[in-house]
mmCIF file of C-alpha atoms in Angstrom:
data_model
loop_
_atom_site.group_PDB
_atom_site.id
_atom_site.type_symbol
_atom_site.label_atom_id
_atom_site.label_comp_id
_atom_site.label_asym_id
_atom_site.label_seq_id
_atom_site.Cartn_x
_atom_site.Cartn_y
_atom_site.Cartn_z
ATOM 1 C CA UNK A 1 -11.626 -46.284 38.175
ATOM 2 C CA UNK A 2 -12.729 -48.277 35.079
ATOM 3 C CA UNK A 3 -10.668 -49.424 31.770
ATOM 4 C CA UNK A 4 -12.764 -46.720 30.249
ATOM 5 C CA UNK A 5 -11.690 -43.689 32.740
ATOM 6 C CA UNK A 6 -8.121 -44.911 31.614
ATOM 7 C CA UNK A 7 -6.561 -42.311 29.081
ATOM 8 C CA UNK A 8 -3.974 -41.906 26.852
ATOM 9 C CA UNK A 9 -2.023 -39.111 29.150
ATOM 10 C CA UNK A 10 -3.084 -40.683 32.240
ATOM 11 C CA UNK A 11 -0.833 -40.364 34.953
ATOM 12 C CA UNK A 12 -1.402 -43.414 37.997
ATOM 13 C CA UNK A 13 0.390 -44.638 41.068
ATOM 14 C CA UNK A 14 0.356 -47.870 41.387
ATOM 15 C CA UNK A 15 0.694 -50.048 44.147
ATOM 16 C CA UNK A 16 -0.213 -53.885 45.154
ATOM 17 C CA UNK A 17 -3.687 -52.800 45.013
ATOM 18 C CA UNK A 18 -3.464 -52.212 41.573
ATOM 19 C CA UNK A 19 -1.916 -55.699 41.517
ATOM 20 C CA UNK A 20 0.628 -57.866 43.427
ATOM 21 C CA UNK A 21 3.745 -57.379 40.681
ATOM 22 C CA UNK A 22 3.883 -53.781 42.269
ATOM 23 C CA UNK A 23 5.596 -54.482 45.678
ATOM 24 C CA UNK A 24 7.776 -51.099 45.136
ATOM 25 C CA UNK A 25 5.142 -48.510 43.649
ATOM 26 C CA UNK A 26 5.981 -47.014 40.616
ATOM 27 C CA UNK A 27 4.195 -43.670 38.216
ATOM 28 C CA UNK A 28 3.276 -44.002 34.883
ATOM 29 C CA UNK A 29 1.967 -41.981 32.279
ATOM 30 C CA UNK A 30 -0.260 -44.393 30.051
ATOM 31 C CA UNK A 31 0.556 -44.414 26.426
ATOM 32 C CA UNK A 32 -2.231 -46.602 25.392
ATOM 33 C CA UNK A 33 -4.594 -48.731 26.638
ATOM 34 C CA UNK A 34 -4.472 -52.688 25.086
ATOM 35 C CA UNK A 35 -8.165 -53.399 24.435
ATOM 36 C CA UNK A 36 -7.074 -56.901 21.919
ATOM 37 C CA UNK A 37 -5.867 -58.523 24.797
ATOM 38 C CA UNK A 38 -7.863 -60.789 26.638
ATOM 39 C CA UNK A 39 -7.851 -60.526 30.445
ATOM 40 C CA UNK A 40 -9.854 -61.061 33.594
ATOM 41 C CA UNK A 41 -12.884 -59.316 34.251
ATOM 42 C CA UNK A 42 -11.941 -55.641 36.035
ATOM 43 C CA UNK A 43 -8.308 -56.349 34.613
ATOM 44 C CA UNK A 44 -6.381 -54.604 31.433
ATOM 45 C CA UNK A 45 -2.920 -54.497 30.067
ATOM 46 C CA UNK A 46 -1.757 -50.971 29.171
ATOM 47 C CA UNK A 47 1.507 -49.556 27.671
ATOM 48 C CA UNK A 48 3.145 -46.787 29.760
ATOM 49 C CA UNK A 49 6.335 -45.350 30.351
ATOM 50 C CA UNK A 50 7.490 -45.687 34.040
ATOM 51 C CA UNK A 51 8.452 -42.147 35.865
ATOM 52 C CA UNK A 52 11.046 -41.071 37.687
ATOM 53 C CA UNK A 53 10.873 -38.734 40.762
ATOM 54 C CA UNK A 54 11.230 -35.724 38.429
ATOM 55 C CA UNK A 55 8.787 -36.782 36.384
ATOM 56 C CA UNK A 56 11.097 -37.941 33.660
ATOM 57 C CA UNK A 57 9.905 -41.613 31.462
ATOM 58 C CA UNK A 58 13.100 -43.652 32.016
ATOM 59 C CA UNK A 59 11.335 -46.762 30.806
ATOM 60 C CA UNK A 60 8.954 -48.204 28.529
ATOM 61 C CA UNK A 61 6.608 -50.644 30.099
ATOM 62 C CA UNK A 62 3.633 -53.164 29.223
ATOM 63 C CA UNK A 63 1.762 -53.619 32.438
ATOM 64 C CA UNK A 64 -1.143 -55.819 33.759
ATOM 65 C CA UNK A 65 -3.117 -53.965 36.453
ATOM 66 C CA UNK A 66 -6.652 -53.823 38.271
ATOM 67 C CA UNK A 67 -7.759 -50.231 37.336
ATOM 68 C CA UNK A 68 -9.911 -50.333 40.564
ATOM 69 C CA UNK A 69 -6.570 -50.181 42.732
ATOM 70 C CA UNK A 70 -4.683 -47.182 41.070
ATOM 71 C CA UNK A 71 -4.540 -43.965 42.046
ATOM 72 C CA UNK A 72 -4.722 -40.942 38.991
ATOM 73 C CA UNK A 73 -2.312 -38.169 39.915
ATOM 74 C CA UNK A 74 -1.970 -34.879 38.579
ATOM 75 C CA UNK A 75 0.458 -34.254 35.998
ATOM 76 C CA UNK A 76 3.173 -32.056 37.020
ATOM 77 C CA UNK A 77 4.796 -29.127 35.021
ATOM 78 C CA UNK A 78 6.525 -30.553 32.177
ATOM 79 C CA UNK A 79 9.820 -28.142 31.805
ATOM 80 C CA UNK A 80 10.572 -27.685 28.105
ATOM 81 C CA UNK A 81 13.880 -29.673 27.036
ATOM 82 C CA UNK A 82 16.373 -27.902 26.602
ATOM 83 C CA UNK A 83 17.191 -26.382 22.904
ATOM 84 C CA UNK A 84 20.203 -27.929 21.708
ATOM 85 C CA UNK A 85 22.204 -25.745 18.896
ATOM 86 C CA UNK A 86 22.070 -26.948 15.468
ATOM 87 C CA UNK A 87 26.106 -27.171 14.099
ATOM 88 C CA UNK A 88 26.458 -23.931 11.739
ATOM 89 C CA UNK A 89 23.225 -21.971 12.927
ATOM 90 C CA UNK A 90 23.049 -19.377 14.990
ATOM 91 C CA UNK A 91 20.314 -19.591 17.723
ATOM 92 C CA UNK A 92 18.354 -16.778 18.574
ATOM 93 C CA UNK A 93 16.592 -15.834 21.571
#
C-alpha cells in the first residue's frame, strides 16, 4: 500500500507493522490524508477516527503510520442512526 492508495473512506487495521505506537491494534476509517507534513520516506500522517468493534468512530485521531504495514478492510454495513422525533412534529413512517 502507498500514501497514494490511501483514501478518504479508507478503512485499515493497524498494527506494529504499520508502526511501533500500535502495540494494541486499532481500525480506522481515514478522514484525510496530511500531504503538508513532512515525514520519512514511505511514512504519512493521516486524520482518522478510531473504530470500535461495532464499527462505531469513538475517537478522533491524527496518526503517523508506514502505509506498507496496514491492512485495508472492508467496510461493514453502516446501520442508519436512528430517527430521533422532532418536539411538536409528528413522524411518519
Amino acid at each position: 500500500m502507498t500514501p497514494h492508495t490511501i483514501r478518504p473512506g479508507d478503512v485499515l487495521h493497524l498494527t506494529r507493522a504499520a508502526s511501533v505506537q500500535f502495540i494494541r491494534p486499532i481500525t480506522v476509517r481515514v478522514i484525510r490524508v496530511l500531504t503538508d507534513r513532512h515525514t520519512y520516506d514511505c511514512w504519512l500522517w493521516i486524520d482518522a477516527y478510531e473504530l470500535d468493534a461495532a464499527g462505531d468512530a469513538v475517537r478522533r485521531r491524527t496518526l503517523f503510520l508506514m502505509p506498507a504495514g496496514a491492512t485495508r478492510l472492508e467496510p461493514g454495513p453502516r446501520r442508519p442512526a436512528p430517527r430521533r422525533p422532532i418536539p411538536g412534529r409528528v413522524m411518519v413512517a
